[in-house]
Short mmCIF file of C-alpha atoms and ligand atoms in Angstrom, two decimals:
data_model
loop_
_atom_site.label_atom_id
_atom_site.label_comp_id
_atom_site.label_asym_id
_atom_site.label_seq_id
_atom_site.Cartn_x
_atom_site.Cartn_y
_atom_site.Cartn_z
CA MET A 199 -1.65 -17.03 22.77
CA ARG A 200 0.58 -15.70 20.50
CA GLN A 201 2.73 -12.59 21.39
CA PHE A 202 3.59 -9.74 18.98
CA LEU A 203 6.53 -8.18 20.19
CA ASN A 204 8.34 -5.14 19.32
CA PHE A 205 11.75 -5.53 17.39
CA ILE A 206 14.32 -2.98 18.65
CA ASN A 207 18.05 -3.09 18.12
CA GLY A 208 17.90 -6.68 17.04
CA ALA A 209 16.00 -7.94 19.93
CA PHE A 210 12.26 -8.77 20.65
CA VAL A 211 10.97 -6.55 23.45
CA ALA A 212 7.72 -6.87 25.41
CA THR A 213 5.97 -4.28 26.97
CA GLY A 214 3.83 -3.86 30.05
CA LYS A 215 0.73 -2.92 27.79
CA THR A 216 -0.84 -5.13 25.23
CA PHE A 217 -4.07 -5.14 23.02
CA GLU A 218 -5.76 -7.96 21.47
CA LYS A 219 -5.27 -8.78 17.72
CA ARG A 220 -8.78 -10.61 16.28
CA ALA A 221 -8.89 -12.88 13.37
CA PRO A 222 -11.18 -11.08 10.58
CA VAL A 223 -12.85 -14.49 9.78
CA ASP A 224 -14.43 -15.20 13.07
CA ASN A 225 -13.43 -12.32 15.56
CA ARG A 226 -11.48 -14.78 17.51
CA VAL A 227 -8.60 -13.43 19.56
CA ILE A 228 -5.36 -14.77 17.86
CA GLY A 229 -2.69 -12.80 19.52
CA LEU A 230 -1.78 -10.28 21.90
CA VAL A 231 0.33 -7.18 20.52
CA HIS A 232 2.89 -5.57 22.81
CA GLU A 233 2.14 -1.69 22.39
CA ALA A 234 5.20 0.40 22.41
CA GLY A 235 5.19 3.59 24.38
CA GLN A 236 7.30 6.68 24.29
CA ALA A 237 10.24 4.72 25.79
CA GLU A 238 10.23 2.12 23.10
CA VAL A 239 9.92 4.26 20.41
CA ASP A 240 12.93 6.40 21.78
CA ALA A 241 14.96 3.25 22.02
CA ALA A 242 14.09 2.23 18.51
CA VAL A 243 14.88 5.80 16.99
CA LYS A 244 18.35 5.72 19.15
CA ALA A 245 19.22 2.20 17.87
CA ALA A 246 18.35 3.33 14.41
CA ARG A 247 20.75 6.45 14.55
CA ALA A 248 23.55 4.31 16.07
CA ALA A 249 23.37 1.93 13.42
CA LEU A 250 23.66 4.70 10.90
CA HIS A 251 26.97 5.41 12.30
CA GLY A 252 28.10 1.81 12.75
CA ASP A 253 28.59 -1.18 10.69
CA TRP A 254 25.68 -0.25 8.52
CA GLY A 255 26.94 3.16 7.75
CA ARG A 256 30.23 1.75 6.99
CA MET A 257 29.18 -0.95 4.79
CA SER A 258 29.93 -1.06 0.85
CA VAL A 259 27.24 -0.85 -1.41
CA VAL A 260 27.93 -4.30 -2.45
CA LYS A 261 27.81 -5.68 0.89
CA ARG A 262 24.45 -3.81 1.46
CA VAL A 263 23.18 -5.26 -1.70
CA GLU A 264 24.28 -8.76 -0.76
CA LEU A 265 22.02 -8.36 2.55
CA LEU A 266 19.04 -7.35 0.91
CA TYR A 267 19.38 -10.28 -1.45
CA ALA A 268 19.91 -12.43 1.51
CA VAL A 269 16.65 -11.02 3.18
CA ALA A 270 14.75 -11.63 -0.05
CA ASP A 271 15.83 -15.23 -0.11
CA GLU A 272 15.15 -15.86 3.45
CA ILE A 273 11.42 -14.61 2.92
CA ASN A 274 11.17 -16.97 0.04
CA ARG A 275 12.56 -19.79 2.47
CA ARG A 276 10.14 -18.91 5.07
CA PHE A 277 7.43 -18.24 2.34
CA ASP A 278 4.71 -20.40 4.31
CA ASP A 279 5.46 -18.68 7.69
CA PHE A 280 4.95 -15.23 6.01
CA LEU A 281 1.87 -16.49 4.15
CA GLN A 282 0.44 -18.04 7.42
CA ALA A 283 0.89 -14.67 9.38
CA GLU A 284 -0.47 -12.55 6.55
CA LEU A 285 -3.60 -15.00 6.42
CA ALA A 286 -4.24 -14.86 10.21
CA ASP A 287 -3.89 -11.10 10.31
CA THR A 288 -6.21 -10.49 7.22
CA GLY A 289 -8.27 -13.54 6.37
CA LYS A 290 -7.44 -12.96 2.72
CA PRO A 291 -7.65 -15.89 0.25
CA ARG A 292 -4.55 -17.96 0.10
CA SER A 293 -4.24 -17.50 -3.57
CA LEU A 294 -4.20 -13.81 -3.30
CA ALA A 295 -1.36 -13.64 -0.66
CA SER A 296 0.52 -16.56 -2.10
CA HIS A 297 0.46 -14.87 -5.57
CA ILE A 298 0.78 -11.37 -4.69
CA ASP A 299 1.62 -10.35 -1.13
CA ILE A 300 4.54 -12.69 -0.16
CA PRO A 301 6.27 -12.65 -3.58
CA ARG A 302 6.16 -8.85 -3.69
CA GLY A 303 7.56 -8.92 -0.05
CA ALA A 304 10.74 -10.64 -1.40
CA ALA A 305 10.78 -8.78 -4.63
CA ASN A 306 10.76 -5.22 -3.10
CA PHE A 307 14.20 -5.98 -1.40
CA LYS A 308 15.67 -7.47 -4.74
CA VAL A 309 14.42 -5.01 -7.27
CA PHE A 310 15.93 -1.90 -5.05
CA ALA A 311 19.25 -3.83 -4.41
CA ASP A 312 19.36 -4.09 -8.13
CA ILE A 313 18.52 -0.30 -8.51
CA ILE A 314 20.96 0.99 -6.07
CA LYS A 315 23.76 -0.91 -7.52
CA ASN A 316 22.98 0.19 -11.22
CA VAL A 317 21.61 3.71 -11.26
CA PRO A 318 24.48 6.16 -11.78
CA THR A 319 24.60 9.70 -10.26
CA GLU A 320 25.28 12.82 -12.40
CA SER A 321 28.78 14.30 -13.10
CA PHE A 322 29.78 17.56 -15.01
CA GLU A 323 32.86 19.27 -15.79
CA MET A 324 33.24 22.75 -15.86
CA ALA A 325 35.56 25.82 -16.82
CA THR A 326 36.48 28.09 -13.95
CA PRO A 327 36.94 31.72 -14.00
CA ASP A 328 40.75 31.49 -13.95
CA GLY A 329 40.62 29.58 -17.12
CA GLY A 330 41.26 26.08 -15.29
CA ARG A 331 38.71 23.13 -14.96
CA ALA A 332 36.65 21.83 -12.28
CA VAL A 333 34.67 18.59 -11.84
CA ASN A 334 31.20 18.18 -10.29
CA TYR A 335 29.92 14.73 -9.07
CA ALA A 336 26.83 13.75 -7.03
CA LEU A 337 27.24 11.52 -3.95
CA ARG A 338 23.94 9.68 -2.79
CA THR A 339 23.84 9.68 0.96
CA PRO A 340 21.13 8.35 3.01
CA VAL A 341 18.56 10.64 4.67
CA GLY A 342 18.98 9.05 8.05
CA VAL A 343 16.46 7.57 10.18
CA VAL A 344 13.20 6.73 8.14
CA GLY A 345 9.60 6.57 10.21
CA VAL A 346 7.68 3.89 8.12
CA VAL A 347 3.95 4.10 8.87
CA CYS A 348 1.93 1.35 7.29
CA PRO A 349 -1.73 0.30 6.70
CA TRP A 350 -3.34 -3.15 6.98
CA ASN A 351 -4.61 -4.00 3.61
CA LEU A 352 -1.60 -5.36 2.09
CA PRO A 353 0.75 -5.37 5.05
CA LEU A 354 3.96 -7.17 3.90
CA LEU A 355 3.86 -5.84 0.34
CA LEU A 356 3.39 -2.04 1.47
CA MET A 357 5.83 -2.24 4.35
CA THR A 358 8.57 -3.79 2.32
CA TRP A 359 7.74 -1.25 -0.62
CA LYS A 360 9.05 1.29 1.75
CA VAL A 361 11.64 -0.53 3.75
CA GLY A 362 13.30 -2.27 0.74
CA PRO A 363 14.27 1.18 -0.70
CA ALA A 364 15.17 2.65 2.34
CA LEU A 365 17.69 0.24 3.51
CA ALA A 366 18.91 -0.02 -0.16
CA CYS A 367 19.77 3.49 0.08
CA GLY A 368 21.61 2.91 3.42
CA ASN A 369 19.09 4.39 5.66
CA THR A 370 17.81 2.64 8.92
CA VAL A 371 14.06 2.41 9.56
CA VAL A 372 11.50 2.38 12.44
CA VAL A 373 8.32 0.64 11.00
CA LYS A 374 4.78 1.18 12.80
CA PRO A 375 2.63 -1.44 11.26
CA SER A 376 -0.95 -1.21 11.35
CA GLU A 377 -2.47 -2.00 14.87
CA GLU A 378 -4.60 -4.64 12.72
CA THR A 379 -1.69 -6.60 11.24
CA PRO A 380 1.21 -6.94 13.29
CA GLY A 381 2.50 -10.42 12.04
CA THR A 382 4.67 -10.13 9.05
CA ALA A 383 6.39 -7.08 10.27
CA THR A 384 7.39 -8.84 13.48
CA LEU A 385 8.46 -11.87 11.46
CA LEU A 386 10.70 -9.85 9.46
CA GLY A 387 12.69 -8.99 12.59
CA GLU A 388 13.60 -12.97 12.59
CA VAL A 389 14.65 -12.72 9.08
CA MET A 390 16.94 -9.58 9.77
CA ASN A 391 18.71 -11.36 12.40
CA LYS A 392 18.97 -14.77 10.45
CA VAL A 393 20.86 -12.97 7.62
CA GLY A 394 23.10 -10.91 9.65
CA MET A 395 21.54 -7.44 9.36
CA PRO A 396 23.55 -5.20 11.74
CA ALA A 397 21.24 -4.44 15.12
CA GLY A 398 19.13 -1.15 14.77
CA VAL A 399 18.82 -1.16 10.97
CA TYR A 400 15.19 -2.58 10.96
CA ASN A 401 13.20 -1.63 14.11
CA VAL A 402 9.38 -2.34 14.50
CA VAL A 403 7.22 -0.63 16.94
CA HIS A 404 3.66 -1.83 17.47
CA GLY A 405 0.60 0.41 18.62
CA PHE A 406 -1.86 2.70 17.14
CA GLY A 407 -1.83 6.17 15.74
CA PRO A 408 -2.79 9.20 18.00
CA ASN A 409 -1.24 9.09 21.47
CA SER A 410 0.51 5.85 20.72
CA ALA A 411 3.34 4.77 18.71
CA GLY A 412 2.50 6.20 15.36
CA GLU A 413 2.22 9.68 16.77
CA PHE A 414 5.31 8.97 18.95
CA LEU A 415 7.24 8.11 15.93
CA THR A 416 6.38 10.66 13.54
CA ARG A 417 6.75 13.44 15.84
CA HIS A 418 10.19 12.22 17.05
CA SER A 419 12.87 14.56 16.35
CA GLY A 420 15.40 11.84 15.69
CA VAL A 421 13.45 10.61 12.59
CA ASN A 422 14.64 12.36 9.50
CA ALA A 423 11.93 11.64 6.90
CA ILE A 424 8.55 9.87 7.18
CA THR A 425 7.01 7.47 4.50
CA PHE A 426 3.39 6.75 5.05
CA THR A 427 0.55 4.71 3.45
CA GLY A 428 -2.85 5.19 4.66
CA GLU A 429 -5.94 7.54 4.87
CA THR A 430 -5.81 11.00 3.42
CA ARG A 431 -6.87 12.31 6.90
CA THR A 432 -4.10 10.28 8.75
CA GLY A 433 -1.81 12.05 5.96
CA GLU A 434 -2.74 15.38 7.17
CA ALA A 435 -2.09 14.54 10.98
CA ILE A 436 1.37 13.06 9.96
CA MET A 437 2.22 16.13 7.69
CA ALA A 438 1.73 18.29 10.59
CA ALA A 439 4.04 16.24 12.72
CA ALA A 440 6.54 16.34 10.08
CA ALA A 441 6.36 20.06 9.88
CA GLN A 442 8.36 20.15 13.24
CA GLY A 443 11.84 19.96 11.93
CA VAL A 444 10.60 20.43 8.28
CA ARG A 445 11.02 16.59 7.73
CA PRO A 446 10.19 15.14 4.24
CA VAL A 447 7.41 13.18 3.57
CA SER A 448 6.44 10.61 1.15
CA PHE A 449 2.58 10.00 1.05
CA GLU A 450 0.47 7.06 -0.61
CA LEU A 451 -3.11 8.04 0.54
CA GLY A 452 -6.67 7.13 -0.44
CA GLY A 453 -8.38 7.05 -3.65
CA LYS A 454 -11.89 6.83 -5.04
CA ASN A 455 -10.72 5.43 -8.70
CA ALA A 456 -12.71 5.59 -11.54
CA GLY A 457 -13.11 2.58 -14.12
CA ILE A 458 -13.91 3.52 -17.65
CA VAL A 459 -15.23 1.01 -20.18
CA PHE A 460 -15.85 2.00 -23.62
CA ALA A 461 -18.26 0.07 -26.06
CA ASP A 462 -15.23 -1.16 -28.03
CA ALA A 463 -13.54 -2.77 -25.24
CA ASP A 464 -12.89 -6.64 -25.33
CA PHE A 465 -16.15 -7.13 -23.13
CA ASP A 466 -15.09 -10.09 -21.44
CA LYS A 467 -11.77 -9.13 -20.42
CA ALA A 468 -13.13 -5.61 -19.23
CA VAL A 469 -15.82 -7.43 -16.95
CA ALA A 470 -13.07 -9.83 -15.48
CA GLY A 471 -10.84 -6.62 -14.92
CA ILE A 472 -13.47 -4.64 -13.28
CA THR A 473 -14.38 -7.78 -11.26
CA ARG A 474 -11.02 -7.76 -9.99
CA SER A 475 -10.52 -4.06 -9.44
CA ALA A 476 -13.99 -3.66 -7.35
CA PHE A 477 -13.85 -6.84 -5.37
CA GLU A 478 -10.14 -7.98 -4.85
CA ASN A 479 -9.05 -8.34 -1.25
CA CYS A 480 -12.55 -7.57 -0.46
CA GLY A 481 -12.30 -4.38 -2.05
CA GLN A 482 -9.57 -3.05 0.28
CA VAL A 483 -7.01 -2.07 -2.27
CA CYS A 484 -6.51 1.95 -2.48
CA LEU A 485 -6.17 1.44 -6.29
CA GLY A 486 -9.61 -0.35 -6.38
CA THR A 487 -12.56 0.75 -8.49
CA GLU A 488 -15.42 2.11 -6.79
CA ARG A 489 -16.88 4.12 -9.54
CA VAL A 490 -17.46 2.53 -12.93
CA TYR A 491 -18.53 4.44 -15.90
CA VAL A 492 -19.62 2.40 -19.00
CA GLN A 493 -20.40 3.61 -22.39
CA ARG A 494 -24.30 3.52 -22.95
CA PRO A 495 -24.49 0.92 -25.72
CA ILE A 496 -23.03 -1.98 -23.59
CA PHE A 497 -24.26 -0.31 -20.09
CA GLU A 498 -27.05 -2.79 -19.54
CA ARG A 499 -24.94 -5.89 -20.58
CA PHE A 500 -22.15 -4.94 -18.54
CA VAL A 501 -23.93 -4.41 -15.41
CA ALA A 502 -25.64 -7.82 -15.79
CA ALA A 503 -22.31 -9.44 -16.35
CA LEU A 504 -20.69 -7.82 -13.34
CA LYS A 505 -23.65 -8.84 -11.26
CA ASP A 506 -23.18 -12.45 -12.15
CA LYS A 507 -19.34 -12.18 -11.70
CA ALA A 508 -19.91 -10.83 -8.02
CA GLU A 509 -22.61 -13.32 -7.23
CA ALA A 510 -20.21 -15.91 -8.31
CA LEU A 511 -17.45 -15.09 -5.97
CA ALA A 512 -17.23 -17.67 -3.30
CA ILE A 513 -16.80 -15.96 0.17
CA GLY A 514 -15.00 -17.87 2.71
CA PRO A 515 -11.88 -18.28 4.97
CA SER A 516 -8.24 -18.07 3.44
CA GLU A 517 -8.04 -21.78 3.05
CA GLN A 518 -11.37 -22.74 1.58
CA ALA A 519 -10.91 -24.30 -1.85
CA GLY A 520 -11.93 -21.84 -4.90
CA VAL A 521 -12.75 -18.95 -2.36
CA GLY A 522 -12.76 -15.30 -4.10
CA MET A 523 -13.23 -13.13 -1.33
CA GLY A 524 -12.37 -13.04 2.25
CA PRO A 525 -13.65 -10.68 5.33
CA LEU A 526 -12.98 -7.07 5.80
CA ILE A 527 -10.10 -6.47 8.26
CA SER A 528 -12.18 -5.73 11.44
CA ALA A 529 -15.72 -5.19 12.93
CA GLU A 530 -14.94 -1.51 12.89
CA HIS A 531 -14.39 -1.55 9.21
CA ARG A 532 -17.41 -3.89 8.66
CA ASP A 533 -19.52 -1.49 10.28
CA LYS A 534 -18.21 1.50 8.27
CA VAL A 535 -18.80 -0.41 5.01
CA LEU A 536 -22.32 -1.46 5.92
CA GLY A 537 -22.80 2.25 6.88
CA TYR A 538 -22.22 2.98 3.40
CA TYR A 539 -24.44 0.19 1.99
CA ALA A 540 -27.22 1.70 4.25
CA LYS A 541 -26.55 5.36 3.10
CA ALA A 542 -26.48 4.09 -0.69
CA LYS A 543 -30.18 2.67 -0.13
CA ALA A 544 -31.15 5.77 1.67
CA GLU A 545 -30.12 7.96 -1.11
CA GLY A 546 -32.01 5.94 -3.65
CA ALA A 547 -29.63 3.47 -5.22
CA THR A 548 -30.89 0.53 -7.34
CA ILE A 549 -28.91 -2.15 -5.43
CA VAL A 550 -27.97 -4.59 -8.38
CA THR A 551 -26.59 -7.15 -6.01
CA GLY A 552 -25.41 -7.52 -2.22
CA GLY A 553 -25.76 -4.67 0.03
CA GLY A 554 -25.94 -6.82 3.08
CA VAL A 555 -23.97 -9.65 4.98
CA PRO A 556 -23.81 -12.95 3.59
CA GLY A 557 -25.05 -15.84 5.78
CA MET A 558 -21.83 -17.63 7.29
CA GLU A 559 -21.87 -20.88 9.25
CA GLY A 560 -20.59 -21.68 12.78
CA ALA A 561 -17.83 -19.59 14.15
CA LEU A 562 -17.54 -17.77 10.81
CA ALA A 563 -20.76 -16.17 11.72
CA GLU A 564 -18.76 -13.78 13.96
CA GLY A 565 -16.32 -12.70 11.26
CA HIS A 566 -16.37 -9.50 9.29
CA TRP A 567 -18.02 -10.40 6.24
CA VAL A 568 -20.04 -8.41 3.68
CA GLN A 569 -21.43 -9.10 0.34
CA PRO A 570 -19.98 -7.71 -2.93
CA THR A 571 -22.09 -4.93 -3.75
CA ILE A 572 -23.21 -2.96 -7.08
CA TRP A 573 -25.31 -0.16 -7.36
CA THR A 574 -26.78 1.93 -10.14
CA GLY A 575 -28.89 5.09 -10.59
CA LEU A 576 -27.35 7.41 -8.12
CA PRO A 577 -26.34 11.19 -8.91
CA GLU A 578 -22.84 12.00 -8.94
CA SER A 579 -23.34 13.96 -5.71
CA ALA A 580 -24.17 10.73 -3.77
CA THR A 581 -22.09 9.92 -0.70
CA VAL A 582 -20.93 6.58 -2.07
CA ILE A 583 -19.74 8.03 -5.33
CA ARG A 584 -17.85 10.85 -3.46
CA GLU A 585 -16.24 9.09 -0.38
CA GLU A 586 -13.66 6.36 -0.35
CA ILE A 587 -15.36 3.23 1.06
CA PHE A 588 -12.72 0.76 0.91
CA GLY A 589 -14.94 -2.19 0.63
CA PRO A 590 -16.14 -4.76 -2.16
CA CYS A 591 -18.63 -2.16 -3.70
CA CYS A 592 -19.06 -0.20 -6.79
CA HIS A 593 -21.57 2.21 -8.24
CA ILE A 594 -22.00 1.96 -12.21
CA ALA A 595 -23.03 4.85 -14.53
CA PRO A 596 -23.45 5.19 -18.00
CA PHE A 597 -21.62 7.63 -20.32
CA ASP A 598 -21.89 8.69 -24.02
CA THR A 599 -18.72 10.56 -25.08
CA GLU A 600 -15.11 10.28 -24.34
CA ALA A 601 -15.03 13.71 -22.97
CA GLU A 602 -17.97 13.03 -20.62
CA ALA A 603 -16.03 9.87 -19.12
CA ILE A 604 -13.00 11.91 -18.57
CA ALA A 605 -14.78 14.72 -16.77
CA LEU A 606 -16.70 12.20 -14.58
CA ALA A 607 -13.51 10.30 -13.59
CA ASN A 608 -11.73 13.64 -12.80
CA ALA A 609 -14.56 15.05 -10.85
CA THR A 610 -13.12 13.83 -7.38
CA ASP A 611 -10.55 15.27 -4.82
CA TYR A 612 -8.66 12.17 -5.25
CA GLY A 613 -6.40 10.98 -8.06
CA LEU A 614 -4.51 7.73 -7.34
CA ALA A 615 -5.54 5.21 -10.35
CA THR A 616 -7.90 4.44 -13.02
CA THR A 617 -8.44 1.71 -15.09
CA VAL A 618 -9.43 1.98 -18.92
CA TRP A 619 -10.76 -0.54 -21.11
CA THR A 620 -10.86 0.01 -24.90
CA GLU A 621 -9.55 -1.72 -28.02
CA ASN A 622 -9.03 1.82 -29.66
CA LEU A 623 -5.32 2.93 -29.20
CA GLY A 624 -6.12 6.43 -29.87
CA THR A 625 -8.82 6.45 -27.25
CA ALA A 626 -6.45 4.92 -24.66
CA HIS A 627 -3.68 7.51 -25.24
CA ARG A 628 -6.17 10.51 -25.15
CA VAL A 629 -7.65 9.35 -21.94
CA ALA A 630 -4.51 8.55 -20.33
CA GLY A 631 -3.28 12.02 -21.16
CA ALA A 632 -6.30 13.61 -19.58
CA ILE A 633 -6.91 11.67 -16.41
CA GLU A 634 -5.71 13.44 -13.25
CA VAL A 635 -4.10 10.32 -11.73
CA GLY A 636 -0.86 8.74 -10.64
CA ILE A 637 -1.39 5.65 -12.50
CA CYS A 638 -3.40 4.95 -15.36
CA TRP A 639 -3.82 1.31 -16.40
CA VAL A 640 -5.35 0.42 -19.93
CA ASN A 641 -6.77 -2.97 -20.50
CA SER A 642 -5.35 -4.19 -17.12
CA TRP A 643 -5.15 -3.22 -13.61
CA PHE A 644 -2.60 -3.38 -10.70
CA LEU A 645 0.01 -4.96 -13.38
CA ARG A 646 3.23 -3.80 -11.43
CA ASP A 647 6.49 -2.96 -12.76
CA LEU A 648 8.57 -1.66 -9.75
CA ARG A 649 10.99 0.56 -11.79
CA THR A 650 7.95 2.64 -12.79
CA ALA A 651 6.77 5.91 -10.52
CA PHE A 652 3.88 4.98 -8.19
CA GLY A 653 2.00 7.62 -6.21
CA GLY A 654 -1.26 9.81 -6.22
CA ALA A 655 -2.13 12.91 -7.67
CA LYS A 656 -4.28 15.73 -5.85
CA ALA A 657 -5.45 14.26 -2.43
CA SER A 658 -4.15 10.82 -3.05
CA GLY A 659 -0.58 11.39 -2.13
CA ILE A 660 2.68 13.42 -2.10
CA GLY A 661 5.64 12.45 -4.27
CA ARG A 662 6.39 9.17 -6.16
CA GLU A 663 8.18 5.94 -5.07
CA GLY A 664 9.46 3.38 -7.40
CA GLY A 665 12.62 2.75 -9.50
CA VAL A 666 14.87 5.98 -9.15
CA HIS A 667 11.90 7.77 -7.64
CA SER A 668 12.36 6.12 -4.43
CA LEU A 669 16.15 6.83 -4.56
CA GLU A 670 15.07 10.54 -4.75
CA PHE A 671 13.12 10.26 -1.53
CA TYR A 672 15.48 8.02 0.27
CA THR A 673 18.74 9.86 -0.34
CA GLU A 674 19.91 13.25 -0.40
CA LEU A 675 22.38 14.25 -3.18
CA ARG A 676 25.30 15.81 -2.33
CA ASN A 677 27.18 17.72 -5.04
CA VAL A 678 30.97 17.64 -4.87
CA CYS A 679 32.79 20.35 -6.85
CA ILE A 680 36.48 19.81 -7.17
CA LYS A 681 38.87 22.35 -8.89
CA LEU A 682 41.32 20.65 -10.69
P1 NAD B 570 -4.99 4.65 8.35
O1 NAD B 570 -4.34 5.97 7.83
O2 NAD B 570 -6.23 4.62 9.32
O3 NAD B 570 -3.66 3.89 9.11
C1 NAD B 570 -2.42 3.77 8.55
C2 NAD B 570 -1.38 3.79 9.61
O4 NAD B 570 -1.36 5.14 10.29
C3 NAD B 570 -1.78 2.63 10.71
O5 NAD B 570 -0.40 2.00 11.20
C4 NAD B 570 -2.09 3.56 11.93
O6 NAD B 570 -1.81 3.08 13.29
C5 NAD B 570 -1.47 5.08 11.55
N1 NAD B 570 -1.87 6.13 12.03
C6 NAD B 570 -3.29 6.46 12.28
N2 NAD B 570 -3.30 7.72 13.02
C7 NAD B 570 -1.89 8.20 13.01
C8 NAD B 570 -1.44 9.32 13.51
N3 NAD B 570 -2.39 10.36 13.80
N4 NAD B 570 -0.15 9.48 13.57
C9 NAD B 570 0.75 8.58 13.25
N5 NAD B 570 0.33 7.30 12.62
C10 NAD B 570 -1.09 7.32 12.56
O7 NAD B 570 -5.20 3.78 7.11
P2 NAD B 570 -5.53 2.19 7.02
O8 NAD B 570 -6.97 2.24 7.38
O9 NAD B 570 -4.63 0.95 7.74
O10 NAD B 570 -5.62 1.67 5.49
C11 NAD B 570 -6.69 2.12 4.63
C12 NAD B 570 -6.32 3.52 3.96
O11 NAD B 570 -5.08 3.55 3.38
C13 NAD B 570 -7.45 3.77 2.82
O12 NAD B 570 -7.48 5.28 2.79
C14 NAD B 570 -6.49 3.23 1.60
O13 NAD B 570 -6.94 3.80 0.42
C15 NAD B 570 -5.21 4.09 1.88
N6 NAD B 570 -4.05 3.19 1.39
C16 NAD B 570 -3.27 3.95 0.33
C17 NAD B 570 -2.46 3.41 -0.38
C18 NAD B 570 -1.81 3.97 -1.64
O14 NAD B 570 -0.90 3.37 -2.29
N7 NAD B 570 -2.13 5.18 -2.01
C19 NAD B 570 -2.26 1.94 -0.14
C20 NAD B 570 -2.77 1.21 0.58
C21 NAD B 570 -3.83 1.96 1.47
O1 6OD B 571 2.15 -2.00 -5.74
C1 6OD B 571 2.63 -1.24 -4.94
O2 6OD B 571 3.83 -0.76 -5.05
C2 6OD B 571 1.77 -0.53 -4.18
N1 6OD B 571 2.29 0.58 -3.39
C3 6OD B 571 0.39 -1.01 -4.06
C4 6OD B 571 -0.70 -0.18 -3.25
C5 6OD B 571 -1.80 -1.01 -3.10
C6 6OD B 571 -2.75 -0.02 -2.32
O3 6OD B 571 -3.63 -0.75 -1.65
#
């Protein structure tokens, strides 16, 4: 049985307490995760603090950048190990993880290594009251020990999206991966040792949230800043923990994202785009589209075309040829999603397709599968239109005017992302300007340039990461004023 150990001060650490990791594809136990208690979290934070004052803290930016490049290269060299770990933990299609998750794991180190090397700080010369001169310049200093709390949907991608810039900025990290996906964070410990990363720079503590590693880490007074990706409600708990000691937080939270398809859109591209945004990763993408608004002249045709696409998705395990959709992460999450499917039916939805569990053969019958599901006919007050489901499903409603589409899209507490489909440049600009989100894709979805600001408006997050915005969170600017 595979053992997932904590990684503290450069060493793999077992604990007396383990929990089972089950495979989403067949619910088989595939490993035992060693849960970190308060003592392990204390040790990880202590090691991270010591590294800040040790070799890592004294290292030049040039050397730091070289090490981050080496981490990226080593992830690429061990691409298949990372891929297998991610597939075992999540059950997602191999093509998805090999094209998105693992390459981004490496890119997240390279891109932020380049950014820290190339982005200058400000400098101002000034006149002094005695007729002389002074010069001001800003130093970027690390914030210190960063607590990184991660979700399970894109485990390596989302963890390294935080760890890459945090290390580039000279911080040390203690990572708490999701209890559902311990694999790639643990493997990254091997990479850190292989490339000669000083002990204590990268630490991993496994466990759950409340009364476990997540809470111990976020409440720890030795943690200087917390970066978190996950549910909005968890963000509220972490924000309360961070209030102790007035520690900064960066939050990427939930979404209830709208897709808007105008009648002038390139129809086939729009259908393909919404198919991806609704069903990719079995709908477990925070940026995914669970509310689709389609302009009335093409509404019926669009619903029929999306139905065809959903029904054509091959559901199966990661390695199955041509597989388009894997399982949900856990039995608990499957029950939650199926609860929403039942709710939609009870509230009077027209079920265009799906709404249940696909028939799977043999051992796979025990997996956490659900059908891709499309609803129409619900009022905007319906539960599945209001609450984030995080499953492969969407409701489609018609709209008439641009103003109506904008109002519908904005009528939510969330504000993460939207995807707009139109061939009219004016429409694209006006809608992008009026939508209350952190990210607006036009004629595309989840197209990422890591130099751009990423984050959510309203209940979808606090702050922005990406490019120089990550540097703003992971460093303190110290102004030095020298009277000449
Ligand atoms: P989650 O909030 O349940 O868990 C995320 C992490 O927080 C896990 O590691 C968990 O153990 C930990 N945690 C839970 N309670 C905690 C507590 N009280 N204190 C400290 N840590 C705690 O989220 P999830 O189910 O893993 O992921 C799905 C959610 O994440 C969805 O809401 C999705 O929208 C969101 N998400 C957002 C983004 C984004 O970029 N905005 C990206 C991915 C996922
Ligand atoms: O691409 C990214 O950097 C990012 N943070 C993606 C988030 C996806 C959410 O599930």
